[in-house]
Coordinates of C-alpha atoms and ligand atoms in Angstrom, one line a residue:
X33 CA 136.9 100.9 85.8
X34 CA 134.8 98.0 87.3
X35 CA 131.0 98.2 86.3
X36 CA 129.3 99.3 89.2
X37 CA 126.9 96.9 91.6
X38 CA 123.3 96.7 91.0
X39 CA 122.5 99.3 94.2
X40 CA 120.4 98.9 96.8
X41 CA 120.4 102.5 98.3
X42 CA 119.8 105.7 96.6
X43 CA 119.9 108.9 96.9
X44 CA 118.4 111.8 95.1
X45 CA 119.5 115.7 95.2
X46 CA 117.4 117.9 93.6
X47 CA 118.3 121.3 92.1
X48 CA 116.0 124.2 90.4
X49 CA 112.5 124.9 90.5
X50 CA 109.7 123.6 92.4
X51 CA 108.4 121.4 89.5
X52 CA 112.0 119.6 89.4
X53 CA 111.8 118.9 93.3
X54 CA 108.3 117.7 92.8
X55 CA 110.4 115.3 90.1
X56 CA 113.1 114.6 92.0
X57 CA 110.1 113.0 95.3
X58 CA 108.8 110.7 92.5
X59 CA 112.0 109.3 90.9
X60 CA 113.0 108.8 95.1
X61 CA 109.3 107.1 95.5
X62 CA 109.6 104.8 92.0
X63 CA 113.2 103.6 93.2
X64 CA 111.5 103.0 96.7
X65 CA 108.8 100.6 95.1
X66 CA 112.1 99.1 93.6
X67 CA 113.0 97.9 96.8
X68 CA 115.9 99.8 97.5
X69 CA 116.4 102.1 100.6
X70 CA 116.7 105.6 100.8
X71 CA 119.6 106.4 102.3
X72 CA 122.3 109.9 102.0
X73 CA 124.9 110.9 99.4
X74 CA 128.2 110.2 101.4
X75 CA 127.2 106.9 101.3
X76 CA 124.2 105.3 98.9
X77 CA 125.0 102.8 95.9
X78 CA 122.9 105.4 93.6
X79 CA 123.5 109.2 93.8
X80 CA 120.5 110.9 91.4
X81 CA 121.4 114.8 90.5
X82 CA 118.6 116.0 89.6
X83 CA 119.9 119.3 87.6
X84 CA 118.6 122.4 86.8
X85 CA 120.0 124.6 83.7
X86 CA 118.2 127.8 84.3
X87 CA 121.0 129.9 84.7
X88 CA 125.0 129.1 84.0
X89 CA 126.4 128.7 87.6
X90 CA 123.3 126.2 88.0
X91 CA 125.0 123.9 85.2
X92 CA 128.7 124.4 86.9
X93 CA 127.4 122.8 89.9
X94 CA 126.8 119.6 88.1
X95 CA 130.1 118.9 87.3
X96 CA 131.4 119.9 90.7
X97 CA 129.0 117.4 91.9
X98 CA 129.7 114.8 90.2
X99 CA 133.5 115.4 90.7
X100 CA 132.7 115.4 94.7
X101 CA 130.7 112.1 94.3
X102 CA 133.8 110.4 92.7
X103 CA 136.0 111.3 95.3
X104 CA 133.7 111.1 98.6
X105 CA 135.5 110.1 101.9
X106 CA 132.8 107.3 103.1
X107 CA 132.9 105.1 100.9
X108 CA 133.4 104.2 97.1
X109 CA 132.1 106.2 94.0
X110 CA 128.4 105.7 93.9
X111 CA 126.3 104.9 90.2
X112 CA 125.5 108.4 89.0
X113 CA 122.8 108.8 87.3
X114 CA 122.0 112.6 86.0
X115 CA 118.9 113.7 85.3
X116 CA 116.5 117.1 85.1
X117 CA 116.8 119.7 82.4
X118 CA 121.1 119.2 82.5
X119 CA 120.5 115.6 81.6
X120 CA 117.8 116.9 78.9
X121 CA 120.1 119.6 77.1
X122 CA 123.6 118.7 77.7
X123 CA 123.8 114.6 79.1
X124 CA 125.4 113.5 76.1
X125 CA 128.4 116.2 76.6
X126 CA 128.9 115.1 80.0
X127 CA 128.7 111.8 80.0
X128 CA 131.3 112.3 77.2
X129 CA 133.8 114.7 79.7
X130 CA 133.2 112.2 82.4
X131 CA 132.3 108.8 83.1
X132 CA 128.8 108.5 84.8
X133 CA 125.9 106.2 84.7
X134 CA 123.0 107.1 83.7
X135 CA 121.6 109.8 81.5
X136 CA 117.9 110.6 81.9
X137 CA 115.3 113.6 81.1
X138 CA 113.1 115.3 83.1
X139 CA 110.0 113.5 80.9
X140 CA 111.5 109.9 81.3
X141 CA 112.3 109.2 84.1
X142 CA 109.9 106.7 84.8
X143 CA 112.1 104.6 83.1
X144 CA 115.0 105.2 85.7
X145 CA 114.8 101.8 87.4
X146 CA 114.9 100.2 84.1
X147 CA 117.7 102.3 83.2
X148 CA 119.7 102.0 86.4
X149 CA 119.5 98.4 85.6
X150 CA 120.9 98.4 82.0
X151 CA 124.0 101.1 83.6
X152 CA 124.7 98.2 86.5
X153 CA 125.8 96.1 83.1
X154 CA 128.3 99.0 82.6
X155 CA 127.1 101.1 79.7
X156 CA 126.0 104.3 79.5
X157 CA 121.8 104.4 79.8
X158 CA 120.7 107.6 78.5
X159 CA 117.0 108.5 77.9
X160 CA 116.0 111.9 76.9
X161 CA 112.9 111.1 75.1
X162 CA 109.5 113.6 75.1
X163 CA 107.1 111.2 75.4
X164 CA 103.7 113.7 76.3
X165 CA 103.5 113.3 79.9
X166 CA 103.7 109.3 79.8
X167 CA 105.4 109.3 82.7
X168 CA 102.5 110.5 85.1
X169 CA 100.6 106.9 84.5
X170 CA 103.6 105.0 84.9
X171 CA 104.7 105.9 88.6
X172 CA 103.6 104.7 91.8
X173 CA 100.7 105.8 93.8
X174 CA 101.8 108.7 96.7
X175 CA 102.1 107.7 99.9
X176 CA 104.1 110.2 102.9
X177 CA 104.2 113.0 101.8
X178 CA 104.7 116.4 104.3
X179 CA 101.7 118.9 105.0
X180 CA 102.4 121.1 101.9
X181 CA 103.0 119.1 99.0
X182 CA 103.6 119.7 95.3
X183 CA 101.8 118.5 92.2
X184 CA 102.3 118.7 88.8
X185 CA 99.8 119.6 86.9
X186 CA 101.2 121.2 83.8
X187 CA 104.3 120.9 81.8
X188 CA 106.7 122.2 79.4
X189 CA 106.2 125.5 77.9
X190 CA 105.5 127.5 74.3
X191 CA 106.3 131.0 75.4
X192 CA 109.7 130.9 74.2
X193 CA 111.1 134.0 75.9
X194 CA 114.4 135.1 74.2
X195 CA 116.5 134.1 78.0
X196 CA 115.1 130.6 78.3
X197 CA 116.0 127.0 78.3
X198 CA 112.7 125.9 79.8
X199 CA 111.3 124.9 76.5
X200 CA 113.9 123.6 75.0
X201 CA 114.5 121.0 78.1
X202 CA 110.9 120.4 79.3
X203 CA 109.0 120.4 75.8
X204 CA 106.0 121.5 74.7
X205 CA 103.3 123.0 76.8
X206 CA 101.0 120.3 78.2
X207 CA 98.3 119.5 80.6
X208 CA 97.7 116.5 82.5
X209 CA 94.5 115.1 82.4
X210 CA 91.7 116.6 85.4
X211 CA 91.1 112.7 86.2
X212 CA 94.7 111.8 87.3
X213 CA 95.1 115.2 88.9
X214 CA 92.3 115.0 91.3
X215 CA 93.6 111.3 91.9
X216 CA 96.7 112.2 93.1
X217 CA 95.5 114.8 95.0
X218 CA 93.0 112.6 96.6
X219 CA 96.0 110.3 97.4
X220 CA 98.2 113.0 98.8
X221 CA 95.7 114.2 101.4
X222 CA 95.1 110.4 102.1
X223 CA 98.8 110.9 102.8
X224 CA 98.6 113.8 105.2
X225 CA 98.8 116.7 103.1
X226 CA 96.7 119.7 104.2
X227 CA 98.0 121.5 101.1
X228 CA 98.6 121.4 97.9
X229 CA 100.6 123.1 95.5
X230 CA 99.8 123.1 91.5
X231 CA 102.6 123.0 90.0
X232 CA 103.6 123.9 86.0
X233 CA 105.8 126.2 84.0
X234 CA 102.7 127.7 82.9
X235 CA 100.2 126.8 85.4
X236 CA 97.5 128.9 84.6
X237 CA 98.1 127.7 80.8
X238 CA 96.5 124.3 82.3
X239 CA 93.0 123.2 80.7
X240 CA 91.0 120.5 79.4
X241 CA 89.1 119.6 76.5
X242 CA 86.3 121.2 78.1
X243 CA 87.7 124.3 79.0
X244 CA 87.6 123.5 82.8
X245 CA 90.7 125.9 82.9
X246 CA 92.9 126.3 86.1
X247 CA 90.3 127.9 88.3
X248 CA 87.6 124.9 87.5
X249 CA 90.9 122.6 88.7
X250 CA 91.3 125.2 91.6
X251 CA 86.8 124.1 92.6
X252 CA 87.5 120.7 91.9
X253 CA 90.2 120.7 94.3
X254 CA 88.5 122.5 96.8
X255 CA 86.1 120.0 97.5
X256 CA 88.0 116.9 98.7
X257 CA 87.5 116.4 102.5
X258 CA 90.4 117.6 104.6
X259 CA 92.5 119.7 101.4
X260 CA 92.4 122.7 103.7
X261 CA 95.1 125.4 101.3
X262 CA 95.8 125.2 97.2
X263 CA 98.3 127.4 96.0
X264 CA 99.6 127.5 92.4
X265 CA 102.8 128.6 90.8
X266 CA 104.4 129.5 88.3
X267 CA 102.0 131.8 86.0
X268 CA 102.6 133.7 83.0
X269 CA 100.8 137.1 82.5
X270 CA 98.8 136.0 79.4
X271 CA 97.2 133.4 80.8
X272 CA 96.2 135.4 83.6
X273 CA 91.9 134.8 82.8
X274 CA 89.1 136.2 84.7
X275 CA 88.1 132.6 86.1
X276 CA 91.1 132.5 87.9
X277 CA 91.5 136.1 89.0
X278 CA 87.7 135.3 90.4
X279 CA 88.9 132.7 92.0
X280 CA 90.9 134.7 94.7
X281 CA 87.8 136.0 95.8
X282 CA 85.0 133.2 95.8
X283 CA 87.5 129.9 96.5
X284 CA 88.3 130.0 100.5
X285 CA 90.8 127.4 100.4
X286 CA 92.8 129.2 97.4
X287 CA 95.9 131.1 99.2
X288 CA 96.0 135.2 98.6
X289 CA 99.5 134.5 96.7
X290 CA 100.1 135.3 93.4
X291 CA 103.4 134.7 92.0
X292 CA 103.3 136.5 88.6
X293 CA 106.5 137.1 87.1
X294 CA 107.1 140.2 85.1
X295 CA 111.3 140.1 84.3
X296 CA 111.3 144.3 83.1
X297 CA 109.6 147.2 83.5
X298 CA 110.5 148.8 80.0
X299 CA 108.6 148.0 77.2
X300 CA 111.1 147.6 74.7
X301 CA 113.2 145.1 77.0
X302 CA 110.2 143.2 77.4
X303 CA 109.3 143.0 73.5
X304 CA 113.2 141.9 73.2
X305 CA 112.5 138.8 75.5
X306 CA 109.4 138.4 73.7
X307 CA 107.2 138.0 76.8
X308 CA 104.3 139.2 75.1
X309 CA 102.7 141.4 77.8
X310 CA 103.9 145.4 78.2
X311 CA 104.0 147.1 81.7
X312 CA 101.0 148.2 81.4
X313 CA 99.1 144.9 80.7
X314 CA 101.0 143.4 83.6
X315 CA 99.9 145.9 85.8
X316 CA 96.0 146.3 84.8
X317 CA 96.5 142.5 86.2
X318 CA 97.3 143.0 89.0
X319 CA 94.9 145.9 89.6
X320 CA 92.3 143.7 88.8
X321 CA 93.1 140.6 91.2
X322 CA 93.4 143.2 93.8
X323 CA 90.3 144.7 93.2
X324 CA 88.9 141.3 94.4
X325 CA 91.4 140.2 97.0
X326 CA 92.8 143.3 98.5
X327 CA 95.4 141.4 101.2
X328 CA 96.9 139.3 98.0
X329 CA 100.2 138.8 98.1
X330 CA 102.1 139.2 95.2
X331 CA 105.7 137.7 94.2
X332 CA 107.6 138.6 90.7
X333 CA 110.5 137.0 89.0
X334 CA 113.3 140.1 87.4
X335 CA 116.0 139.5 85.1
X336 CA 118.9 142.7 85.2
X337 CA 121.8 143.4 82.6
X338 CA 119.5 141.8 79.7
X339 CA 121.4 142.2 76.1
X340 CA 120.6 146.1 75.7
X341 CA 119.2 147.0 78.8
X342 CA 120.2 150.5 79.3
X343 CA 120.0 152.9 82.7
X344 CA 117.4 154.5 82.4
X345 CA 115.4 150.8 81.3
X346 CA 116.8 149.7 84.1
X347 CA 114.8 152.7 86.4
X348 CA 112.1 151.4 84.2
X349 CA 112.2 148.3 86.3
X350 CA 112.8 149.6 89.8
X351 CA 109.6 152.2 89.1
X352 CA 107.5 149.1 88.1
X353 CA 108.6 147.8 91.6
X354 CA 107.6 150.7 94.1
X355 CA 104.4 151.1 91.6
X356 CA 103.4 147.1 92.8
X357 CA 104.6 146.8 96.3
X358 CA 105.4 143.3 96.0
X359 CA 105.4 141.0 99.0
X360 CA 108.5 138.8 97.8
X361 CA 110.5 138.2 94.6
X362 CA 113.1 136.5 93.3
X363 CA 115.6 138.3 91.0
X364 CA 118.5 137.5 88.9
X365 CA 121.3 138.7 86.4
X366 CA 120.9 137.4 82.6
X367 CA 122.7 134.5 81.9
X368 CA 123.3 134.0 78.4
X369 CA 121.8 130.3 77.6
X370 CA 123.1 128.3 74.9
X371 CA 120.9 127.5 72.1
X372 CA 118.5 130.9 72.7
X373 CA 117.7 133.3 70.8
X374 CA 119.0 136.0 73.6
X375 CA 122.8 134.5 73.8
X376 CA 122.9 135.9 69.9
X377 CA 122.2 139.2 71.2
X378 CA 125.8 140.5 70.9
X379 CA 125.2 144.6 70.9
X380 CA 124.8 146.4 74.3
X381 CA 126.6 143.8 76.4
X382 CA 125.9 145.0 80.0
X383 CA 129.5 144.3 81.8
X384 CA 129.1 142.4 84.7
X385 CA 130.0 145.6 87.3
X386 CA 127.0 147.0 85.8
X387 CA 124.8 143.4 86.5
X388 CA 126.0 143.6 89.9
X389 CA 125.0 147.4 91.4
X390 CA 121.9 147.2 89.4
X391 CA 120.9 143.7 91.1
X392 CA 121.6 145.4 94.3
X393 CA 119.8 148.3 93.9
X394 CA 116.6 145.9 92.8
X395 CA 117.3 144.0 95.8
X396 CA 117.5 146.5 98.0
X397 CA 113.7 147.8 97.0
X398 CA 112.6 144.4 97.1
X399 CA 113.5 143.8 100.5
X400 CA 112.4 147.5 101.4
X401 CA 108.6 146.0 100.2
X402 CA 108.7 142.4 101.5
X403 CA 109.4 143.9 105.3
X404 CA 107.1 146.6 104.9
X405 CA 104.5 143.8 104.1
X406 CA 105.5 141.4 106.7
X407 CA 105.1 144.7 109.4
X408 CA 101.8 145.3 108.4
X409 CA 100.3 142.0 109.2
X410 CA 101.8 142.5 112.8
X411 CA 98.9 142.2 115.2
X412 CA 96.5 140.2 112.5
X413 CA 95.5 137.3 113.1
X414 CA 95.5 134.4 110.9
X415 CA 96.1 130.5 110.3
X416 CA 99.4 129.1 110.1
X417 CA 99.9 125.4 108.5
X418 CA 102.8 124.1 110.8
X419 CA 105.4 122.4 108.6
X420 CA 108.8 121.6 110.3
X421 CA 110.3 122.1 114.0
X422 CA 112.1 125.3 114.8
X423 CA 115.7 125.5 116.3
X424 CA 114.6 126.2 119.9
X425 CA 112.5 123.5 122.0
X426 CA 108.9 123.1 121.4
X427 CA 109.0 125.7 118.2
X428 CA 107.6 124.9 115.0
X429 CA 108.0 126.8 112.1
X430 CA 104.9 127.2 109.5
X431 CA 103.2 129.1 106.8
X432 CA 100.8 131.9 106.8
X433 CA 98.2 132.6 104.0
X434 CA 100.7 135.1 102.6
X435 CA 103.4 132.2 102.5
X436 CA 105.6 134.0 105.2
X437 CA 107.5 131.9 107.8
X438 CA 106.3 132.0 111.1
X439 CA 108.2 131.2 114.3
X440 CA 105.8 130.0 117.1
X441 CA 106.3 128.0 120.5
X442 CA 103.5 125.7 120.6
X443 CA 102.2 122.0 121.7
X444 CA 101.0 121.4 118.6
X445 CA 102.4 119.3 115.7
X446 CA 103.8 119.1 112.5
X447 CA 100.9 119.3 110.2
X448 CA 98.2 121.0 112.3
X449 CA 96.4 124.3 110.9
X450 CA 96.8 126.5 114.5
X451 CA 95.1 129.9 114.5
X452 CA 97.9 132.9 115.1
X453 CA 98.5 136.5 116.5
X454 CA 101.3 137.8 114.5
X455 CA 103.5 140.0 117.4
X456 CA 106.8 140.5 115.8
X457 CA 107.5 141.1 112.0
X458 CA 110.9 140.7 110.9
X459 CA 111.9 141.3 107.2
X460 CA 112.2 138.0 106.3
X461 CA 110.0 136.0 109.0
X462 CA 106.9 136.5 111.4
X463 CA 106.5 135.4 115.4
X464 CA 103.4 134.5 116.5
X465 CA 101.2 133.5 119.3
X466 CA 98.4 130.9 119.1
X467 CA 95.1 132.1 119.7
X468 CA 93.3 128.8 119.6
X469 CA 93.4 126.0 117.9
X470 CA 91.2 126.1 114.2
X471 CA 88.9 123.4 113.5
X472 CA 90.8 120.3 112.6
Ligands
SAH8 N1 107.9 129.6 83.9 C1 108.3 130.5 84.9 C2 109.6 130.2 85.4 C3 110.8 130.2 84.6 S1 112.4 130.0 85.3 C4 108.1 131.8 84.3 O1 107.8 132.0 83.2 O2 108.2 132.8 85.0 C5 112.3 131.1 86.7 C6 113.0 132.4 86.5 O3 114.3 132.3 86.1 C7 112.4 133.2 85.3 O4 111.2 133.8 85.7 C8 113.4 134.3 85.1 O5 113.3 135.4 86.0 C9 114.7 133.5 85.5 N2 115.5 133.2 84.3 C10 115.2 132.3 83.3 N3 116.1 132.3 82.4 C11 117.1 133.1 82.8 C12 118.4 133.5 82.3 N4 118.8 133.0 81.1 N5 119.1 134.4 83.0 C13 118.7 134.8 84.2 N6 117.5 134.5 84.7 C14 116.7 133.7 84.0
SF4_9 FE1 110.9 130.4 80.4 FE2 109.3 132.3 79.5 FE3 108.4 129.7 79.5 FE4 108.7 131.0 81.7 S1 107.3 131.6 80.1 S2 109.4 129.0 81.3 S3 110.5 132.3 81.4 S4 110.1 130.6 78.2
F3S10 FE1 115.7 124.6 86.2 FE2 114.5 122.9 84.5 FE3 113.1 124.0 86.5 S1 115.9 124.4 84.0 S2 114.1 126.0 86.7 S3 114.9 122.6 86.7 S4 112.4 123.5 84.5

């Protein structure tokens, strides 16, 4: 095989969560400052799959991927480089099955150019080192960015649930420094964003060596000229504090969303992931951040069919779910993960028949609760952040507080904050009707 060309387009596809897309903007924007051009994955010089492992059929895709890319119709096999939590757990193994280019993990890739260089030689350039977060002071500043932007704030994670890969391939729990953070969001408003979302594994986990915690971020934030939203995802239960639950109330520009996932409703289940909150702890939370922001919406992350889980812990679950009312979730069946603890968990297999009615029947509740939210903010009014165009003429599509789509025809654009009637509700999306236009 001929070494491949020093490229001069890239591409980068991004898989996974939020944090990884975040990831996969910055490896696009420190290849940009390289000189090369961004261009589409039929045809660049440099294909980047930026892979997630969460779940198995996540981790199949990689290979078909990569097996698509060698064969692609436009024009010849690009570099591939592979990088994100695949890359961190399993980039030896591939790179062994099949020839790619470069190998890099999700805390190194501010070495990518460096490394794409090395693989244009034709060897294998494979980095999966932890350095703590050195990559934040190594990338370039931010520049266009779209109204709602990400930022990460906190990463890795220490909570070692039995299901999880996350801190085996993002490391240790860690928090930028407050300096850099508030830099970078400076520079993405600079850059047009009218929000910002924190991002980490374990955001609320985020502090500082003087105990600032998330909620001192969130106040910080709050008071850079034109940052008009701040969001923050993904929490974990025990780090839920009062600072931040206070927050909701006394910060205007923090969103009423919570997303706080719970995985079970039985106790025992929950002891076996070792998530170290019960039901009940999980719900005296959410009592409390609704005692200070009634219209909050609040999103959960479920796991069915985990090692054990029996019936009538699986009613467990679906009670927990019409006790909360939850706005949106997201919801999964247990994939056993290689290298956890849960994938020993041999006794009380669920077979997959069993995964699948039970995910159903959890769906089925969850989308009962999400459209009876979305129909009772039919007829409110409220602000919508406008974020991309719609598919008819002169509609735009944006964002409620609540995060819900909503459809509107307007003369506005991309980027503006437009004050809403809500007048249709839809299970999955809102219509609305400006009112006027909010102050700018
Ligand atoms: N740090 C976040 C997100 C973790 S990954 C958190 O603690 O919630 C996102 C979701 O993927 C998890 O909340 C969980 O619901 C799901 N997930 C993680 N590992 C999984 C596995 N092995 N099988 C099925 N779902 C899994
Ligand atoms: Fe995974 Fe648990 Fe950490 Fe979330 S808190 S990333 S589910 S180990
Ligand atoms: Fe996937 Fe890694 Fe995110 S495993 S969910 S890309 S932290």
């Amino acid at each position: 095989m001929n070494a491949p060309k020093s490229p001069k387009t890239f591409h980068v596809k991004s898989y996974g969560c939020q944090m990884n897309v975040y990831d996969g903007e910055r490896m696009a924007e420190l290849l940009g400052a390289q000189g090369m051009t961004a261009s589409d994955a039929a045809t660049a010089d440099l294909v980047v799959l930026n892979t997630c492992h969460i779940r198995e059929r996540a981790t199949e895709k990689v290979y078909s991927e990569i097996g698509r890319l060698k064969h692609r119709e436009e024009a010849p096999a690009p570099m591939i480089a592979v990088a994100g939590c695949v890359a961190q757990a399993e980039g030896e193994e591939i790179a062994r099955r099949t020839k790619i280019d470069v190998v890099v993990g999700p805390q190194a890739y501010h070495n990518l150019p460096e490394l794409v260089s090395q693989a244009a030689s034709g060897t294998l350039a494979l980095d999966t080192d932890m350095p703590a977060i050195a990559k934040f002071g190594a990338l370039p500043k931010r520049r266009k960015v779209s109204p709602s932007a990400f930022l990460t704030v906190q990463e890795g994670c220490d909570k070692f649930c039995t299901y999880c890969v996350v801190p085996y391939t993002r490391g240790a729990e860690i928090s930028r420094p407050f300096a850099t953070i508030v830099d970078e969001a400076k520079a993405l408003v600079d850059a047009g964003a009218k929000e910002i979302t924190l991002l980490g594994q374990n955001v609320n986990a985020w502090d500082d060596e003087n105990g600032t915690g998330l909620h001192g971020l969130i106040v910080a934030l709050d008071k850079i000229d034109g940052l008009k939203r701040i969001r923050y995802t993904t929490s974990h239960p025990n780090d839920m504090r009062e600072g931040l639950i206070r927050a909701h109330a006394e910060v205007e520009s923090l969103m009423p969303y919570l997303h706080l996932p719970v995985q079970a409703g039985s106790d025992r289940i929950l002891k076996a992931m070792n998530r170290s909150h019960t039901r009940d702890s999980y719900l005296r939370i959410l009592e409390r951040v609704r005692a200070v922001r009634p219209d909050i919406a609040l999103s959960g992350d479920f796991i069915v069919g985990f090692p054990g889980e029996t019936d009538a812990e699986f009613e467990d679950t679906l009670s927990l779910i019409d006790e909360v009312r939850y706005a949106a979730s997201f919801s999964f069946k247990y994939s056993p993960r290689p290298g956890t603890p849960a994938a020993e968990m041999t006794d009380g297999f669920v077979p997959a028949a069993v995964m699948d009615e039970r995910l159903k029947r959890l769906q089925a509740a969850i989308a009962r609760d999400q459209a009876a939210f979305n129909a009772a903010t039919l007829g409110k009014t409220c602000e919508v952040l406008l974020e991309r165009p719609g598919k008819l003429p002169g509609q735009l599509i944006g964002k409620s507080p609540w995060l819900q789509s909503v459809h509107l025809m307007t003369d506005a654009k991309i980027g503006d904050l437009v004050e809403v009637e809500i007048v249709r509700a839809d299970p999955n999306s809102l219509a609305g009707v400006e009112t006027a236009k909010a102050a700018a």
